XYZ file of C-alpha atoms in Angstrom:
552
model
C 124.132 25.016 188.258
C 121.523 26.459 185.738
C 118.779 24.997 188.617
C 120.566 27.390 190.794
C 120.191 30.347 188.315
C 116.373 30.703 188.021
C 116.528 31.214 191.639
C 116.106 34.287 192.995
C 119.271 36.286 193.439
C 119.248 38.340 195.815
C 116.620 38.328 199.108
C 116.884 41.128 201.492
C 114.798 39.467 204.141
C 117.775 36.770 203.852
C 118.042 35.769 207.685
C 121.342 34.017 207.095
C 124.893 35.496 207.932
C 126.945 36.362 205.070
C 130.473 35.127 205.336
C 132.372 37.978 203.117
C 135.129 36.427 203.242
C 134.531 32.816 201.680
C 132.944 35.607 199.055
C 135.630 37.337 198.384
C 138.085 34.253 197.938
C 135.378 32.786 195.515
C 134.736 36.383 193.356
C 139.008 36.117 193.196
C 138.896 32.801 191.581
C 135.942 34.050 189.269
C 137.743 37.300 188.397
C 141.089 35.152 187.607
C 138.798 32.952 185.626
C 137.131 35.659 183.626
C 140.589 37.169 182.710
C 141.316 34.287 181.185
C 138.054 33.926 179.427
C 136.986 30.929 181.060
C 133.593 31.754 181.361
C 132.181 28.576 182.702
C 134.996 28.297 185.340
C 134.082 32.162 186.467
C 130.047 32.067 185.956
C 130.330 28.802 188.514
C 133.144 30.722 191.156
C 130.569 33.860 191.084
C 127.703 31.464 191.452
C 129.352 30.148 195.016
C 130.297 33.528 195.664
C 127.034 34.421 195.994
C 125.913 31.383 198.008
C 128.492 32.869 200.858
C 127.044 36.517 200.351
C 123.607 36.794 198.407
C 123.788 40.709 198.513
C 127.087 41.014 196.828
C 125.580 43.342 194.185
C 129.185 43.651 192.055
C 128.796 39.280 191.662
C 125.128 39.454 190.824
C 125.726 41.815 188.160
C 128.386 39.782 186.377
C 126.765 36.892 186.517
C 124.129 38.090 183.346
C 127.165 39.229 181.149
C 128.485 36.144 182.203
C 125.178 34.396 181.088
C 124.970 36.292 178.098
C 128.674 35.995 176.411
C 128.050 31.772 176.838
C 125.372 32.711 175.170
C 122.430 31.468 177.403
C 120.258 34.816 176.551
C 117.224 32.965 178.617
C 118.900 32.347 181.609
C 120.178 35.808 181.841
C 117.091 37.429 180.963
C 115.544 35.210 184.005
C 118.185 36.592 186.418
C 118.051 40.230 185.807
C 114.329 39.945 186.003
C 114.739 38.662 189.294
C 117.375 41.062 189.818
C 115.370 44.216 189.072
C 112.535 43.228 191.188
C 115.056 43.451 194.589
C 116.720 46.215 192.916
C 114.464 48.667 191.167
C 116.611 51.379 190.780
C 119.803 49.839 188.911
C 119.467 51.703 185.630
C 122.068 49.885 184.051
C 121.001 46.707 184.883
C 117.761 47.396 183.513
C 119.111 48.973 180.400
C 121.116 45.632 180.051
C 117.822 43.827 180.346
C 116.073 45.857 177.877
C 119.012 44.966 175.572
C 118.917 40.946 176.700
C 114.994 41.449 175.620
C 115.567 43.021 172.354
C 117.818 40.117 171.322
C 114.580 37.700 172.230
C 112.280 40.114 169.955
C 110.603 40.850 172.948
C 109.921 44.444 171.764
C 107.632 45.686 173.617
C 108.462 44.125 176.889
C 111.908 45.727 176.100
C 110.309 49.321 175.460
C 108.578 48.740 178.943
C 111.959 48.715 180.303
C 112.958 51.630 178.390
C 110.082 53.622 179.462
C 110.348 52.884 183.330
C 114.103 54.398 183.155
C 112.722 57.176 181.719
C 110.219 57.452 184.225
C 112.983 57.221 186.812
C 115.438 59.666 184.634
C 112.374 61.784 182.794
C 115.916 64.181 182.073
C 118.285 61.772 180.836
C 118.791 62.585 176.946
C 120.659 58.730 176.213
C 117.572 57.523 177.378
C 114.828 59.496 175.942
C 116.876 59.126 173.041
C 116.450 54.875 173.045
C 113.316 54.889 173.504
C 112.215 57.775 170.830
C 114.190 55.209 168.422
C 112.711 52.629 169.536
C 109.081 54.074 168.996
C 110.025 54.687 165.383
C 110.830 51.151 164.976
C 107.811 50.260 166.480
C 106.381 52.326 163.867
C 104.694 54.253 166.644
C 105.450 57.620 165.722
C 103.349 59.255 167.892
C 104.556 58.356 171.180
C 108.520 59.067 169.360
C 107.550 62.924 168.667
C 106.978 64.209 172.244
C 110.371 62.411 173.536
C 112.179 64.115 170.418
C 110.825 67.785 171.428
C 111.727 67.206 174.833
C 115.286 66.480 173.828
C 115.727 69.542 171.359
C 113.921 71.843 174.018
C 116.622 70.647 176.755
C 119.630 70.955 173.927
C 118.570 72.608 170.075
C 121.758 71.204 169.176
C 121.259 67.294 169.632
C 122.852 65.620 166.835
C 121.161 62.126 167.387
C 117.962 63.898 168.393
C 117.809 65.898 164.818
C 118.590 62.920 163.124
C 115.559 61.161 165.192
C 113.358 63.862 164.200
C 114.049 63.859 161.039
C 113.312 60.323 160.695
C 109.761 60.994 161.928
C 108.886 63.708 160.066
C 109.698 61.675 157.162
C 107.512 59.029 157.922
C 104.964 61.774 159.156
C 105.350 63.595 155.262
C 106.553 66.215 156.798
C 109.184 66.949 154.012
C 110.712 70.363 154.287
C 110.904 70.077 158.100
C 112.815 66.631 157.622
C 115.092 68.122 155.046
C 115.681 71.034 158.018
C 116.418 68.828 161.055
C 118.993 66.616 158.182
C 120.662 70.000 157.813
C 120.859 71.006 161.147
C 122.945 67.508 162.089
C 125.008 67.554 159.705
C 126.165 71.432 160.431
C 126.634 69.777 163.936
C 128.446 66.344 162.365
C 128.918 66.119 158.921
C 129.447 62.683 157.478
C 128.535 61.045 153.843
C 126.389 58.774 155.057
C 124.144 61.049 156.775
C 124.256 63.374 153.892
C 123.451 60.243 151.438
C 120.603 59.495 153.527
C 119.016 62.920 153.021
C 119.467 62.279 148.816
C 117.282 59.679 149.251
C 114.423 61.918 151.092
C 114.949 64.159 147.847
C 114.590 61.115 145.388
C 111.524 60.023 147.332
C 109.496 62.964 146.954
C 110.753 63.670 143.517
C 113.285 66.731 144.250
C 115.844 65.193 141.823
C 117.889 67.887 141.238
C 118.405 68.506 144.790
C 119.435 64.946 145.387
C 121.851 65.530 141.956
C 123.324 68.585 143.791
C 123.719 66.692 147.132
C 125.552 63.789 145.284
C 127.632 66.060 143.105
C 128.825 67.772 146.472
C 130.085 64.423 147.767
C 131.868 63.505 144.620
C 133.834 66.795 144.947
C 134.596 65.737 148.173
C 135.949 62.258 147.339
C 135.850 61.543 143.780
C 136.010 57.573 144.906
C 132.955 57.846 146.497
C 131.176 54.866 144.650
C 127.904 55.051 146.545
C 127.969 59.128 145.783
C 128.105 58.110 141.847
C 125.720 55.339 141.906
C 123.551 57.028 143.350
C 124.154 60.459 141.415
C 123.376 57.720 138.005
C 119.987 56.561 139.568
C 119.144 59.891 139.723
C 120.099 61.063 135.911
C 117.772 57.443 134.763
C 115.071 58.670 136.983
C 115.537 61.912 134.961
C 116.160 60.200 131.725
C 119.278 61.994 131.076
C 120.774 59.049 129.483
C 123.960 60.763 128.262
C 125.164 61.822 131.938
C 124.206 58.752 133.258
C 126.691 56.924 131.184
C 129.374 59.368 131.489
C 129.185 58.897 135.240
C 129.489 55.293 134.400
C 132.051 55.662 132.815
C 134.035 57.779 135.792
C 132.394 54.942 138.107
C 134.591 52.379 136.299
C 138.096 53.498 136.327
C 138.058 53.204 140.302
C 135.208 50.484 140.688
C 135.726 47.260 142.883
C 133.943 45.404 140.320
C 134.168 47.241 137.188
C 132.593 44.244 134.738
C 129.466 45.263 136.668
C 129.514 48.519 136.024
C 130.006 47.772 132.138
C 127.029 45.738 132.036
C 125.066 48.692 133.734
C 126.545 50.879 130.915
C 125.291 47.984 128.403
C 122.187 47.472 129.779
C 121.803 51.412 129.185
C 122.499 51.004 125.771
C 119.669 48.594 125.468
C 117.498 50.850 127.107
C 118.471 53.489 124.300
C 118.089 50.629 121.628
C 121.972 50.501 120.861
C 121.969 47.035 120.926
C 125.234 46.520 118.978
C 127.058 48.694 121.215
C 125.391 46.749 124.335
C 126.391 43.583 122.423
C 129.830 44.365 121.917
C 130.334 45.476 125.931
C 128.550 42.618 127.136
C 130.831 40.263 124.698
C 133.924 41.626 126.027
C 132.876 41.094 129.465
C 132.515 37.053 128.769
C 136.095 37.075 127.044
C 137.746 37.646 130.704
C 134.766 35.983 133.090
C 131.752 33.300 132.708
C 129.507 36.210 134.314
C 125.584 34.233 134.331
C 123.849 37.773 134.336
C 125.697 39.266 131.297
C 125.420 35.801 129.273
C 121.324 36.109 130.004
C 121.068 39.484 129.217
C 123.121 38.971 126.272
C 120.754 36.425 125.212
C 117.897 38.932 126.054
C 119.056 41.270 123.638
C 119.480 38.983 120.719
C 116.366 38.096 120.943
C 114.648 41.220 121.010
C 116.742 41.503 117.834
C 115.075 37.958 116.652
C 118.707 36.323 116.373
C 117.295 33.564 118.057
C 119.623 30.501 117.354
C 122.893 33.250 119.094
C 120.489 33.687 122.027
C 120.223 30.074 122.246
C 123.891 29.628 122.108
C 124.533 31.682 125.188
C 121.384 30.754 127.255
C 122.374 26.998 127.153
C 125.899 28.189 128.562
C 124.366 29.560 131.655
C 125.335 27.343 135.041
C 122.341 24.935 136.521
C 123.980 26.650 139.988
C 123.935 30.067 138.610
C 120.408 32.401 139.744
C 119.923 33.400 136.376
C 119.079 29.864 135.029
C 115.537 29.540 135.882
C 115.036 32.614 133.794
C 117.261 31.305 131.166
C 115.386 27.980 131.166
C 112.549 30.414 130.782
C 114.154 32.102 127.704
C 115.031 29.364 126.278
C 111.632 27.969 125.586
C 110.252 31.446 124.833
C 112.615 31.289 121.336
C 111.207 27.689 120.836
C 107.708 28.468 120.717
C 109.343 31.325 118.323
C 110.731 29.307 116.465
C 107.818 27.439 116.305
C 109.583 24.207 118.132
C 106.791 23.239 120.681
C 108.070 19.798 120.720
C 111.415 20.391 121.539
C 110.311 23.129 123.926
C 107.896 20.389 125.912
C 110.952 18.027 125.883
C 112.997 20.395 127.630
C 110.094 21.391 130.275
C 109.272 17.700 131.138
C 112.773 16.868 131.848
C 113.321 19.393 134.189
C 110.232 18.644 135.811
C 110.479 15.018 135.800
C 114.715 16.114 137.198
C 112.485 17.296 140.594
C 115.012 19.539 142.096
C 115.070 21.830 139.808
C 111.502 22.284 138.954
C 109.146 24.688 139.933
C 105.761 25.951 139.403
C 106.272 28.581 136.648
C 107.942 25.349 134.709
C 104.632 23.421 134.660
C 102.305 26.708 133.925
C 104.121 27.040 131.174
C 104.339 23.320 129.796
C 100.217 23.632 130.104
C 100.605 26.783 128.141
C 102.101 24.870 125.396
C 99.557 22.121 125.449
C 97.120 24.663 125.256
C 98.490 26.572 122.092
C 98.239 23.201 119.852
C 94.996 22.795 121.477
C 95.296 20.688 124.191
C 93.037 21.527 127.065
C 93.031 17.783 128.609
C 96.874 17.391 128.399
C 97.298 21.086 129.624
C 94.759 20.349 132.486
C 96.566 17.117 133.542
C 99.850 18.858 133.641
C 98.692 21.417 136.591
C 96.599 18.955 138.126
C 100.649 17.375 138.359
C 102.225 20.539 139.394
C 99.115 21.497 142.032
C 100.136 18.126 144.096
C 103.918 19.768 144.624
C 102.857 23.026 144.972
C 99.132 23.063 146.211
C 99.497 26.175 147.533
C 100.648 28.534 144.484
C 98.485 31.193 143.373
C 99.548 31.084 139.788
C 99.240 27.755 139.278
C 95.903 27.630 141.062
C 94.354 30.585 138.983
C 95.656 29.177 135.289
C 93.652 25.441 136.675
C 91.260 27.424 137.248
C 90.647 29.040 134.006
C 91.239 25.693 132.648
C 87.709 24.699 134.250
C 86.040 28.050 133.160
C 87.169 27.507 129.596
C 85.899 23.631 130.031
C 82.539 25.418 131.294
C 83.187 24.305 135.092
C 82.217 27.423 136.262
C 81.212 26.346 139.717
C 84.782 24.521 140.163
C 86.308 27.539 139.336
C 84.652 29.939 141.048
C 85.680 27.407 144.342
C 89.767 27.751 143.253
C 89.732 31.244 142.765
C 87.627 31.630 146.184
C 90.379 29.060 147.900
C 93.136 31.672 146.221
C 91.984 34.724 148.134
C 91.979 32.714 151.516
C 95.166 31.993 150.639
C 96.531 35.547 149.046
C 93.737 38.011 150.008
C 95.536 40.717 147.406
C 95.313 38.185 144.463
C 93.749 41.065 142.370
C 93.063 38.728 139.740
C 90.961 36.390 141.572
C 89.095 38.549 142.981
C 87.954 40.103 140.091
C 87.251 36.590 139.273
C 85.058 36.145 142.112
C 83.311 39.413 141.993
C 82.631 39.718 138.470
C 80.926 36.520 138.557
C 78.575 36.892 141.832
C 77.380 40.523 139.634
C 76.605 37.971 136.636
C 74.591 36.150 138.713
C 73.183 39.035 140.932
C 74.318 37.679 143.950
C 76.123 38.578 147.267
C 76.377 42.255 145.256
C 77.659 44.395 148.415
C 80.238 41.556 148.940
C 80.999 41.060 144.977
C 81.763 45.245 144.939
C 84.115 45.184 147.952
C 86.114 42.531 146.051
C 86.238 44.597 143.153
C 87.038 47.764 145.064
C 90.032 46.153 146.189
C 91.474 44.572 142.811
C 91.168 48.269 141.624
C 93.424 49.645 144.506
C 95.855 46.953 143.647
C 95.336 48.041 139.884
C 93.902 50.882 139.388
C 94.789 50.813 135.507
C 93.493 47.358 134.176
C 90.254 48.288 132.478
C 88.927 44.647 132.972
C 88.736 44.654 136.480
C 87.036 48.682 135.954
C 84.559 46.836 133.992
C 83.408 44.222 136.076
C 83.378 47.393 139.065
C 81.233 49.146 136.365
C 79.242 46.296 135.983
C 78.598 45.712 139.929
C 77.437 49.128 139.855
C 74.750 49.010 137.535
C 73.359 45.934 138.652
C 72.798 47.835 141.705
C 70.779 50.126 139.930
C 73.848 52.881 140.069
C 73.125 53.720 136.353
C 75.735 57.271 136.478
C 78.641 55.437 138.357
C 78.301 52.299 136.057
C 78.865 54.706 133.078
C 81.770 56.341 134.813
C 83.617 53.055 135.348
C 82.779 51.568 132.216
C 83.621 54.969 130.031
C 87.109 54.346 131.781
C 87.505 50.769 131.173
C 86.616 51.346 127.501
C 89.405 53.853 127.449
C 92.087 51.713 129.316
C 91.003 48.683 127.110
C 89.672 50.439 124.026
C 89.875 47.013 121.757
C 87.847 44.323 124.128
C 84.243 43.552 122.555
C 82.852 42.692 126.244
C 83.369 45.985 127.859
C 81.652 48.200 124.606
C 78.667 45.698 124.749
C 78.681 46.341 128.779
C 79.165 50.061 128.185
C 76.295 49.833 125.145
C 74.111 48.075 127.900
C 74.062 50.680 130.443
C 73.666 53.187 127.709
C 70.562 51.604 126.862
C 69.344 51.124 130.272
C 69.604 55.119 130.846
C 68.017 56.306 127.895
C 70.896 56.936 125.765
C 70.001 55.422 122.955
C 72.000 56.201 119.894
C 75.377 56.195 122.021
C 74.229 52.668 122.931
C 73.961 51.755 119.111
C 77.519 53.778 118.187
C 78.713 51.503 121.338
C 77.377 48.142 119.900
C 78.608 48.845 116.426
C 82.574 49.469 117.763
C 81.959 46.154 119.895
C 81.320 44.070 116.854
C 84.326 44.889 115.283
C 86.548 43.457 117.575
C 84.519 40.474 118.303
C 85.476 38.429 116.024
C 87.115 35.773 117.562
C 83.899 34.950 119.471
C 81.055 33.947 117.221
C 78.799 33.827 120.055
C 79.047 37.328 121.391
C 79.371 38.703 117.694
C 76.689 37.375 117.293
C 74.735 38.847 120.701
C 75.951 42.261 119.502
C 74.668 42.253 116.060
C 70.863 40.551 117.470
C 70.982 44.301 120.019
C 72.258 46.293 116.687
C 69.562 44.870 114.763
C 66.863 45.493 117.437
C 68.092 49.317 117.562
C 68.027 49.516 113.711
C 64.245 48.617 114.084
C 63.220 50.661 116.560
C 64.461 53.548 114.023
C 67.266 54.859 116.315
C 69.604 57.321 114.392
């Protein structure tokens, strides 16, 4: 039977005599069968249906939705291919296929579809109107826009073309126009949804007290409308109107499907205003009527800002294996060790979950080597992500901390070779490339390549004033004296307390003639250099030179 379906149809240069009625008696038996949802039974009665009359368009169309409700979405995508070749014109057929291609993630086969119907209905708003949305989620805004204008030039009033519209002009920026076309559908069709969905254009762009009025409106409305007054409270935090937050709260909980959640949000705003016994007591009451994993961790998060560690222990070794929040508890829990200043205990507890296997990971064995490493312990702290690199050989993390393992054991080279393999494998590793930049300008190689690295760590973080360093540092040793300064003036700003960027920044001072701000520069460096001896010792040898030269 499913040889017979990736035939062809339906042939109009069929030379053979159609016998209607063996047809009809079969399509009875199929329709009986279909009624009764026996689809098998029907799809094979329509199948020798057609055998006795191959043009018997009514059969050839069912035999698709037949295809497609057994769920054999191939097969029926096969067959009204075939089908719309004989029969170009069948718009619903061909809006069925587009729909059978959609479901394969065919996309733009299905928007071919889409835009032949339009060809052959250039008037037809339902179809304009598909393929406009599907343009959008295409993210091809530019071919959506001329569809929309034709449908609000043929009808101003289009509800599903304004909302269209304003779709696109959000994702065009086109704010106020957005906010218009919003309005416009819902003075045709008003509905909450629509009008929450225009609150969060406001809280986009920042027009808060817009999006507060929009919400308020909806919660005068229906004063059960819990999506109105969550939303209405992430607009008073974005504010920081912490007080009307938590009265909304407050209303949220009387009428709440889960109103333990919402006291947890109200504690965890209490934390955020540094209330912590009032937080406490919430989140306390909360455990009295359920086990609830998030409230125990954050329960133990708050104790320990408050440096009750042994009660944050308490509650962190209550949290569930099965629950989400244990990794982080795990997490927690050796965070108070090293506190408490019990690294033993706290490697204990790492190597038996990683030597458990199921329920290790790499963050576990980054921060076992972490451990190693604070009682001084490079070779035990290598060794243990050389362990975790064989089960996870791809991580980033665990990759960049081996590799400033090596730096630190003066394997540059090998290093330099990890962090390379890191941005082949996570091209946005800002980190690493910084890494790798920083360290072709030391050597004053592969510059041009060493600044585009750099360039791009900054657009991933514009604010770390390490990676403006090293950019500041690329620049001047290509002889780009004024932009070095520029970068390295703002990395000694962002990271006013790092002895390597003020001797950089003294450097290029020197280099352009600025002598005494050079000398000022050197003299901050040295004071916070003092947990290198080296480089205190670098800075003090330029200081010195300076001093001789007679430079005041």
């Amino acid at each position: 039977m499913t040889d017979q379906l990736r035939k062809k149809p339906v042939s109009p240069s069929s030379e053979s005599e159609a016998d209607y009625g063996c047809s009809y008696f079969y399509f009875l038996w199929g329709r009986h069968a279909e009624l009764l949802l026996r689809f098998e039974e029907a799809l094979e009665f329509y199948q020798k249906a057609l055998v006795c009359d191959e043009k018997a368009e009514i059969i050839s169309e069912k035999v698709p939705i037949l295809l497609l409700r057994l769920e054999r979405t191939d097969e029926a995508s096969i067959w009204l291919h075939n089908y719309l070749a004989v029969h170009p014109d069948k718009t619903g057929m061909r809006m069925l296929y587009a729909k059978v291609l959609l479901r394969q993630k065919k996309n733009t086969e299905a928007m071919n579809q889409y835009q032949l119907m339009s060809d052959q209905h250039p008037d037809d708003p339902a179809i304009l109107l598909l393929l406009a949305e599907m343009y959008l989620a295409a993210d091809q805004p530019h071919k959506a826009g001329p569809l929309l204008d034709r449908i609000l030039s043929q009808d101003p009033t289009s509800y599903p073309g304004h909302i269209l519209m304003a779709r696109l002009c959000q994702v065009q920026e086109r704010v106020d126009e957005a906010v218009g076309h919003y309005q416009k559908a819902l003075e045709r069709n008003w509905s909450s949804e629509l009008q929450m969905e225009l609150g969060e254009l406001y809280i986009k762009v920042g027009r808060y007290d817009e999006a507060a009025a929009l919400y308020g409106a909806l919660i005068e409305r229906d004063e059960q409308n819990e999506s109105a007054r969550v939303a209405l409270i992430h607009v008073y935090l974005l504010q920081k109107k912490d007080a009307q937050a938590l009265a909304e709260l407050n209303n949220l909980k009387s009428f709440a499907d889960q109103p333990r959640r919402v006291d947890l949000t109200i504690a965890r705003l209490y934390a955020k205003q540094k209330h912590y016994d009032k937080a406490i007591a919430i989140i306390e009451k909360i455990l009295e009527k359920e086990n609830l994993p998030e409230a125990r961790y954050f329960l133990a998060v708050i104790l320990v800002q408050q440096e009750k560690y042994n009660r944050a222990l308490k509650q962190v070794r209550q949290i569930d294996r099965k629950a989400p929040e244990y990794p982080d508890a795990l997490f927690l829990q050796v965070r108070i060790l090293r506190e408490q200043n019990k690294l033993e205990e706290a490697k204990l507890l790492l190597e038996k979950h990683i030597g458990a296997g199921e329920s290790s990971n790499a963050e576990m064995y980054i921060m076992l080597a972490a451990l190693h490493q604070l009682e001084g312990r490079e070779d035990l702290s290598k060794k243990v992500l050389l362990q975790g690199l064989e089960f996870f050989p791809d991580d980033e993390d665990l990759l960049y901390e081996y590799g400033l393992i090596l730096e630190n054991g003066g394997e540059h080279g090998a290093a330099l070779a990890i962090m390379e393999k890191i941005i082949e494998l996570k091209p946005d590793n800002a980190a690493a490339l910084n890494f790798v930049g920083f360290s072709w300008a030391e050597k004053k190689i592969n510059l041009d390549q060493a600044l585009d690295y750099i360039q791009r760590a900054i657009e991933l973080k514009p604010d770390n004033g390490y990676i403006r360093d090293s950019l500041g540092w690329i620049y001047y040793r290509l002889g780009k004296i004024e932009q070095a300064i520029k970068e390295l003036e703002t990395a000694a700003r962002l990271s006013p307390n790092d002895a390597a960027i003020l001797e950089h920044l003294g450097d290029v001072y020197l280099e352009s003639g600025r002598v005494r701000e050079a000398l000022q520069t050197y003299k901050k460096a040295v004071k916070f250099s003092n947990e290198d001896e080296q480089e205190k010792k670098r800075i003090l040898e330029k200081i010195q030179i300076l001093d001789k030269q007679g430079t005041h």
